């Protein structure tokens, strides 16, 4: 659960130094450059950026970024050109190359050109808000296809899995399907998400359905106040952790008209006995079921099923 860093040490020995000490974010890919600098990529919330880091001074310079997700960085032998995959909310993934300093960026594949010409991808408005403990949460609201000012449209809260994963500035077919059907799509990275530092990511340990639930509901509050959102026609959905959270929401509020719980877990003890991933709850719930019966029981949506009123597809 500790914050990831990037350490360097002289080849002859000495004291290792974390060149990212004190930074909120955590490194992903990294490479030495011929200049003696380090190329380091990181999730900056819902986007990705590539930095040059001076190992002597620990200064960082962003050279590639913007509202998009980048991955798969690969450098030429001289460290002067980098190749990577990029995607944004309105563009599926393609391969790009750029110079070491981020200049001369060029798209080198066109796998999705025909699709992009055929489909009007929906974009999303990014916003942040303050939640429990004054913690800043990042969120997006995707506009329905055919949007007309003055009209109201239904809204779907779409929750991500993990919980230690994240939504962000990338193309996602499931969002586009809902937006294409004429609905707002609200997606957010509540506490427990990755991309905001280890303290944020692991703050939900042993507390699933508490502050993370409140983070989600505050985003819904903000969206529901809009004049173009039909707050009487809202739904909620998600799979895996988000399937659990969807089920949990059905036991906590009646504000949604319908729910769809995908790959959901309603009883943590029975899940533990059938799953091949028991380590998830052993870590998140501080032990095996028989070591923490109370937590496994209280966090099982089935324990509270008598409170459910909304139609739910499982």
Short mmCIF file of C-alpha atoms in Angstrom, two decimals:
data_model
loop_
_atom_site.label_atom_id
_atom_site.label_comp_id
_atom_site.label_asym_id
_atom_site.label_seq_id
_atom_site.Cartn_x
_atom_site.Cartn_y
_atom_site.Cartn_z
CA UNK A 1 0.00 0.00 0.00
CA UNK A 2 3.05 2.28 -0.05
CA UNK A 3 3.60 4.99 -2.63
CA UNK A 4 5.59 3.79 -5.64
CA UNK A 5 8.73 5.76 -6.44
CA UNK A 6 11.60 5.66 -8.89
CA UNK A 7 15.00 5.03 -7.33
CA UNK A 8 18.47 5.56 -8.75
CA UNK A 9 21.84 4.55 -7.33
CA UNK A 10 25.35 4.95 -8.63
CA UNK A 11 26.67 1.84 -10.39
CA UNK A 12 29.59 1.78 -7.95
CA UNK A 13 27.22 1.78 -4.97
CA UNK A 14 26.03 4.40 -2.53
CA UNK A 15 22.72 5.59 -1.17
CA UNK A 16 19.66 5.05 -3.41
CA UNK A 17 17.62 8.20 -4.12
CA UNK A 18 13.94 8.44 -4.98
CA UNK A 19 13.85 10.99 -7.82
CA UNK A 20 10.04 11.26 -7.47
CA UNK A 21 10.00 11.83 -3.70
CA UNK A 22 7.06 13.97 -2.58
CA UNK A 23 5.18 13.60 -5.87
CA UNK A 24 1.49 12.74 -5.65
CA UNK A 25 1.60 10.42 -8.65
CA UNK A 26 3.27 7.07 -9.27
CA UNK A 27 5.57 6.03 -12.14
CA UNK A 28 4.64 3.43 -14.76
CA UNK A 29 7.07 2.99 -17.68
CA UNK A 30 10.57 4.46 -17.47
CA UNK A 31 13.72 4.49 -19.61
CA UNK A 32 17.17 6.04 -19.55
CA UNK A 33 17.81 8.57 -22.31
CA UNK A 34 21.16 9.31 -23.94
CA UNK A 35 20.99 12.77 -22.37
CA UNK A 36 21.25 11.18 -18.91
CA UNK A 37 17.62 12.01 -18.15
CA UNK A 38 14.89 9.53 -17.34
CA UNK A 39 11.73 9.26 -19.43
CA UNK A 40 8.90 8.45 -17.01
CA UNK A 41 5.20 7.95 -17.71
CA UNK A 42 2.50 8.28 -15.07
CA UNK A 43 -1.25 8.35 -14.68
CA UNK A 44 -2.21 11.89 -13.73
CA UNK A 45 -5.69 11.04 -12.57
CA UNK A 46 -7.68 10.09 -15.65
CA UNK A 47 -5.02 11.05 -18.17
CA UNK A 48 -1.46 9.88 -18.89
CA UNK A 49 1.65 12.01 -19.32
CA UNK A 50 5.28 11.38 -20.25
CA UNK A 51 7.92 13.31 -18.32
CA UNK A 52 11.62 13.91 -18.51
CA UNK A 53 13.15 13.63 -15.05
CA UNK A 54 16.61 14.94 -14.23
CA UNK A 55 18.07 12.37 -11.80
CA UNK A 56 20.49 14.95 -10.37
CA UNK A 57 17.89 17.61 -9.50
CA UNK A 58 14.66 15.52 -9.53
CA UNK A 59 13.02 18.18 -11.72
CA UNK A 60 10.19 16.98 -13.99
CA UNK A 61 9.20 18.30 -17.41
CA UNK A 62 6.03 17.08 -19.13
CA UNK A 63 6.72 16.39 -22.81
CA UNK A 64 3.63 14.43 -23.89
CA UNK A 65 0.15 14.64 -22.40
CA UNK A 66 -3.15 16.36 -22.93
CA UNK A 67 -6.63 14.94 -22.41
CA UNK A 68 -5.85 11.37 -23.46
CA UNK A 69 -4.41 8.07 -22.28
CA UNK A 70 -0.96 6.96 -23.47
CA UNK A 71 0.62 3.51 -23.09
CA UNK A 72 3.20 1.07 -24.47
CA UNK A 73 6.13 3.50 -24.68
CA UNK A 74 9.01 2.13 -26.74
CA UNK A 75 12.22 4.00 -27.55
CA UNK A 76 14.63 3.70 -30.45
CA UNK A 77 18.24 2.72 -29.69
CA UNK A 78 19.41 6.33 -29.59
CA UNK A 79 16.57 7.39 -27.30
CA UNK A 80 15.61 10.14 -29.72
CA UNK A 81 12.21 8.81 -30.89
CA UNK A 82 9.43 7.25 -28.86
CA UNK A 83 6.47 5.17 -30.07
CA UNK A 84 3.29 4.82 -28.03
CA UNK A 85 -0.41 4.06 -28.21
CA UNK A 86 -2.81 6.97 -27.66
CA UNK A 87 -6.57 7.24 -27.22
CA UNK A 88 -9.01 9.97 -26.21
CA UNK A 89 -12.70 10.06 -25.35
CA UNK A 90 -13.64 10.50 -29.00
CA UNK A 91 -10.83 8.50 -30.64
CA UNK A 92 -10.11 4.75 -30.39
CA UNK A 93 -6.48 3.67 -29.94
CA UNK A 94 -3.84 4.27 -32.61
CA UNK A 95 -0.03 4.13 -32.71
CA UNK A 96 1.96 7.39 -32.65
CA UNK A 97 5.61 8.42 -32.72
CA UNK A 98 7.23 11.63 -31.49
CA UNK A 99 10.67 13.07 -30.90
CA UNK A 100 12.25 12.80 -27.47
CA UNK A 101 11.01 16.28 -26.46
CA UNK A 102 7.44 15.51 -27.56
CA UNK A 103 7.65 17.51 -30.77
CA UNK A 104 6.83 16.20 -34.25
CA UNK A 105 4.09 13.89 -33.05
CA UNK A 106 2.77 11.73 -35.89
CA UNK A 107 0.01 9.12 -36.12
CA UNK A 108 1.33 6.01 -37.88
CA UNK A 109 -1.71 3.69 -37.90
CA UNK A 110 -5.21 4.32 -39.27
CA UNK A 111 -7.04 1.26 -38.03
CA UNK A 112 -10.15 3.21 -37.01
CA UNK A 113 -10.45 5.86 -39.72
CA UNK A 114 -13.43 4.20 -41.41
CA UNK A 115 -15.21 3.74 -38.08
CA UNK A 116 -14.48 7.33 -37.03
CA UNK A 117 -16.06 8.60 -40.26
CA UNK A 118 -19.14 6.48 -39.70
CA UNK A 119 -19.85 7.09 -36.01
CA UNK A 120 -20.32 10.41 -34.20
CA UNK A 121 -18.48 9.69 -30.95
CA UNK A 122 -19.79 11.52 -27.88
CA UNK A 123 -17.41 13.73 -25.91
CA UNK A 124 -17.48 14.28 -22.15
CA UNK A 125 -17.16 17.30 -19.90
CA UNK A 126 -14.51 16.84 -17.22
CA UNK A 127 -15.15 18.29 -13.76
CA UNK A 128 -13.88 17.90 -10.21
CA UNK A 129 -15.73 18.22 -6.93
CA UNK A 130 -15.07 18.08 -3.20
CA UNK A 131 -16.31 15.07 -1.27
CA UNK A 132 -16.00 13.65 2.26
CA UNK A 133 -12.96 15.03 4.06
CA UNK A 134 -12.67 17.77 1.40
CA UNK A 135 -11.06 15.24 -0.95
CA UNK A 136 -11.05 16.27 -4.61
CA UNK A 137 -12.68 13.74 -6.96
CA UNK A 138 -12.39 13.72 -10.74
CA UNK A 139 -15.42 12.97 -12.92
CA UNK A 140 -16.82 13.18 -16.45
CA UNK A 141 -20.28 13.68 -17.93
CA UNK A 142 -20.75 12.36 -21.48
CA UNK A 143 -23.36 14.08 -23.62
CA UNK A 144 -26.16 12.03 -25.25
CA UNK A 145 -26.17 11.69 -29.02
CA UNK A 146 -28.50 14.18 -30.70
CA UNK A 147 -28.40 16.49 -27.69
CA UNK A 148 -30.69 19.52 -28.01
CA UNK A 149 -30.59 22.42 -25.53
CA UNK A 150 -33.78 22.77 -23.55
CA UNK A 151 -34.51 19.04 -23.46
CA UNK A 152 -34.05 16.66 -20.54
CA UNK A 153 -32.26 13.35 -20.98
CA UNK A 154 -31.98 10.28 -18.71
CA UNK A 155 -28.68 9.60 -16.95
CA UNK A 156 -26.68 6.47 -16.18
CA UNK A 157 -24.11 6.37 -13.38
CA UNK A 158 -21.40 4.01 -14.66
CA UNK A 159 -19.05 2.74 -11.93
CA UNK A 160 -15.61 1.24 -12.63
CA UNK A 161 -14.27 -2.08 -11.34
CA UNK A 162 -11.23 -2.85 -9.27
CA UNK A 163 -11.73 -0.88 -7.14
CA UNK A 164 -8.08 0.01 -7.82
CA UNK A 165 -8.50 0.98 -11.46
CA UNK A 166 -9.74 4.16 -13.08
CA UNK A 167 -11.83 5.74 -15.78
CA UNK A 168 -10.44 8.60 -17.75
CA UNK A 169 -9.60 10.26 -21.02
CA UNK A 170 -9.90 7.22 -23.28
CA UNK A 171 -12.40 5.82 -25.76
CA UNK A 172 -14.74 3.23 -24.24
CA UNK A 173 -17.38 1.46 -26.30
CA UNK A 174 -19.76 0.90 -23.37
CA UNK A 175 -20.02 4.63 -22.69
CA UNK A 176 -20.51 5.34 -26.39
CA UNK A 177 -23.31 2.75 -26.61
CA UNK A 178 -25.27 4.46 -23.84
CA UNK A 179 -24.64 7.96 -25.13
CA UNK A 180 -25.65 6.77 -28.60
CA UNK A 181 -28.95 5.58 -27.13
CA UNK A 182 -29.67 9.13 -25.94
CA UNK A 183 -28.49 9.05 -22.33
CA UNK A 184 -26.07 11.06 -20.24
CA UNK A 185 -23.22 8.90 -18.94
CA UNK A 186 -21.75 9.94 -15.61
CA UNK A 187 -18.44 8.33 -14.70
CA UNK A 188 -16.09 9.21 -11.90
CA UNK A 189 -13.00 8.04 -10.01
CA UNK A 190 -14.06 7.79 -6.37
CA UNK A 191 -11.51 7.12 -3.66
CA UNK A 192 -10.03 3.69 -4.17
CA UNK A 193 -9.23 4.52 -7.80
CA UNK A 194 -5.69 4.40 -9.14
CA UNK A 195 -3.90 7.38 -10.63
CA UNK A 196 -4.05 9.72 -7.63
CA UNK A 197 -1.39 8.31 -5.34
CA UNK A 198 -1.29 5.33 -3.00
CA UNK A 199 -3.02 7.07 -0.10
CA UNK A 200 -6.05 7.76 -2.31
CA UNK A 201 -6.00 4.29 -3.88
CA UNK A 202 -5.93 2.31 -0.63
CA UNK A 203 -8.13 4.60 1.48
CA UNK A 204 -11.10 2.25 0.90
CA UNK A 205 -9.40 -0.79 2.42
CA UNK A 206 -11.87 -2.31 4.89
CA UNK A 207 -14.31 0.52 4.07
CA UNK A 208 -15.98 -0.49 0.81
CA UNK A 209 -19.40 1.12 0.46
CA UNK A 210 -18.63 3.99 2.86
CA UNK A 211 -16.79 7.09 1.59
CA UNK A 212 -16.53 5.65 -1.94
CA UNK A 213 -20.33 5.40 -2.01
CA UNK A 214 -20.60 9.00 -0.83
CA UNK A 215 -18.15 10.12 -3.52
CA UNK A 216 -20.40 8.58 -6.17
CA UNK A 217 -23.60 10.07 -4.75
CA UNK A 218 -22.10 13.56 -4.65
CA UNK A 219 -21.30 13.28 -8.35
CA UNK A 220 -24.92 12.27 -8.97
CA UNK A 221 -26.10 15.25 -6.90
CA UNK A 222 -24.09 17.60 -9.10
CA UNK A 223 -25.32 16.07 -12.36
CA UNK A 224 -28.95 15.86 -11.22
CA UNK A 225 -29.06 19.62 -10.60
CA UNK A 226 -28.54 20.29 -14.31
CA UNK A 227 -31.61 21.53 -16.18
CA UNK A 228 -30.91 19.10 -19.04
CA UNK A 229 -30.74 15.98 -16.83
CA UNK A 230 -33.98 14.15 -16.06
CA UNK A 231 -33.36 13.37 -12.39
CA UNK A 232 -36.48 11.19 -12.35
CA UNK A 233 -34.99 8.84 -14.95
CA UNK A 234 -31.60 7.79 -13.66
CA UNK A 235 -30.00 4.35 -13.64
CA UNK A 236 -26.85 2.80 -12.22
CA UNK A 237 -24.63 0.02 -13.53
CA UNK A 238 -21.21 -1.59 -13.31
CA UNK A 239 -19.35 -4.89 -13.10
CA UNK A 240 -17.06 -6.67 -10.62
CA UNK A 241 -16.32 -4.15 -7.84
CA UNK A 242 -18.76 -1.85 -9.60
CA UNK A 243 -21.25 -4.75 -9.66
CA UNK A 244 -20.88 -4.95 -5.89
CA UNK A 245 -21.25 -1.17 -5.66
CA UNK A 246 -24.33 -1.21 -7.88
CA UNK A 247 -25.92 -3.82 -5.61
CA UNK A 248 -24.80 -1.83 -2.55
CA UNK A 249 -26.42 1.32 -3.97
CA UNK A 250 -29.74 -0.51 -4.40
CA UNK A 251 -29.71 -1.18 -0.64
CA UNK A 252 -28.86 2.42 0.27
CA UNK A 253 -31.02 4.70 -1.89
CA UNK A 254 -34.17 4.71 -3.99
CA UNK A 255 -33.16 7.62 -6.22
CA UNK A 256 -32.46 5.43 -9.27
CA UNK A 257 -35.24 3.97 -11.41
CA UNK A 258 -33.30 0.84 -12.39
CA UNK A 259 -29.99 -0.96 -11.77
CA UNK A 260 -27.93 -3.47 -13.71
CA UNK A 261 -25.31 -5.35 -11.67
CA UNK A 262 -22.74 -7.05 -13.90
CA UNK A 263 -20.40 -9.74 -12.52
CA UNK A 264 -21.66 -8.71 -9.11
CA UNK A 265 -20.86 -10.06 -5.66
CA UNK A 266 -23.74 -10.01 -3.19
CA UNK A 267 -22.37 -12.36 -0.50
CA UNK A 268 -18.66 -12.10 0.23
CA UNK A 269 -18.43 -15.34 2.20
CA UNK A 270 -19.94 -17.49 -0.55
CA UNK A 271 -17.86 -15.60 -3.13
CA UNK A 272 -14.72 -16.47 -1.18
CA UNK A 273 -15.57 -20.16 -1.32
CA UNK A 274 -16.15 -20.15 -5.09
CA UNK A 275 -13.53 -17.69 -6.34
CA UNK A 276 -9.97 -18.22 -7.54
CA UNK A 277 -9.05 -14.71 -6.33
CA UNK A 278 -9.44 -14.94 -2.57
CA UNK A 279 -6.40 -12.70 -2.14
CA UNK A 280 -8.55 -9.73 -3.13
CA UNK A 281 -10.75 -9.87 -0.05
CA UNK A 282 -7.99 -11.19 2.20
CA UNK A 283 -6.16 -7.94 1.49
CA UNK A 284 -9.14 -5.57 1.28
CA UNK A 285 -11.08 -7.01 4.23
CA UNK A 286 -8.11 -7.73 6.52
CA UNK A 287 -8.19 -11.50 6.53
CA UNK A 288 -10.15 -14.59 5.57
CA UNK A 289 -13.91 -14.73 6.26
CA UNK A 290 -13.46 -16.73 9.48
CA UNK A 291 -10.91 -14.15 10.64
CA UNK A 292 -13.26 -11.20 10.05
CA UNK A 293 -16.83 -12.50 9.90
CA UNK A 294 -18.34 -9.15 10.86
CA UNK A 295 -16.81 -7.20 7.99
CA UNK A 296 -17.55 -9.87 5.37
CA UNK A 297 -21.16 -9.96 6.57
CA UNK A 298 -21.77 -6.23 6.87
CA UNK A 299 -20.29 -5.50 3.44
CA UNK A 300 -22.44 -8.12 1.69
CA UNK A 301 -25.33 -6.42 -0.16
CA UNK A 302 -27.42 -9.58 0.40
CA UNK A 303 -27.36 -8.78 4.10
CA UNK A 304 -29.43 -5.65 3.32
CA UNK A 305 -31.57 -6.96 0.44
CA UNK A 306 -34.81 -6.20 2.31
CA UNK A 307 -34.22 -2.51 1.63
CA UNK A 308 -34.09 -2.89 -2.16
CA UNK A 309 -36.96 -1.27 -4.10
CA UNK A 310 -35.59 -0.59 -7.59
CA UNK A 311 -35.83 -3.09 -10.46
CA UNK A 312 -32.41 -4.77 -10.77
CA UNK A 313 -31.00 -6.88 -13.58
CA UNK A 314 -28.26 -9.25 -12.39
#
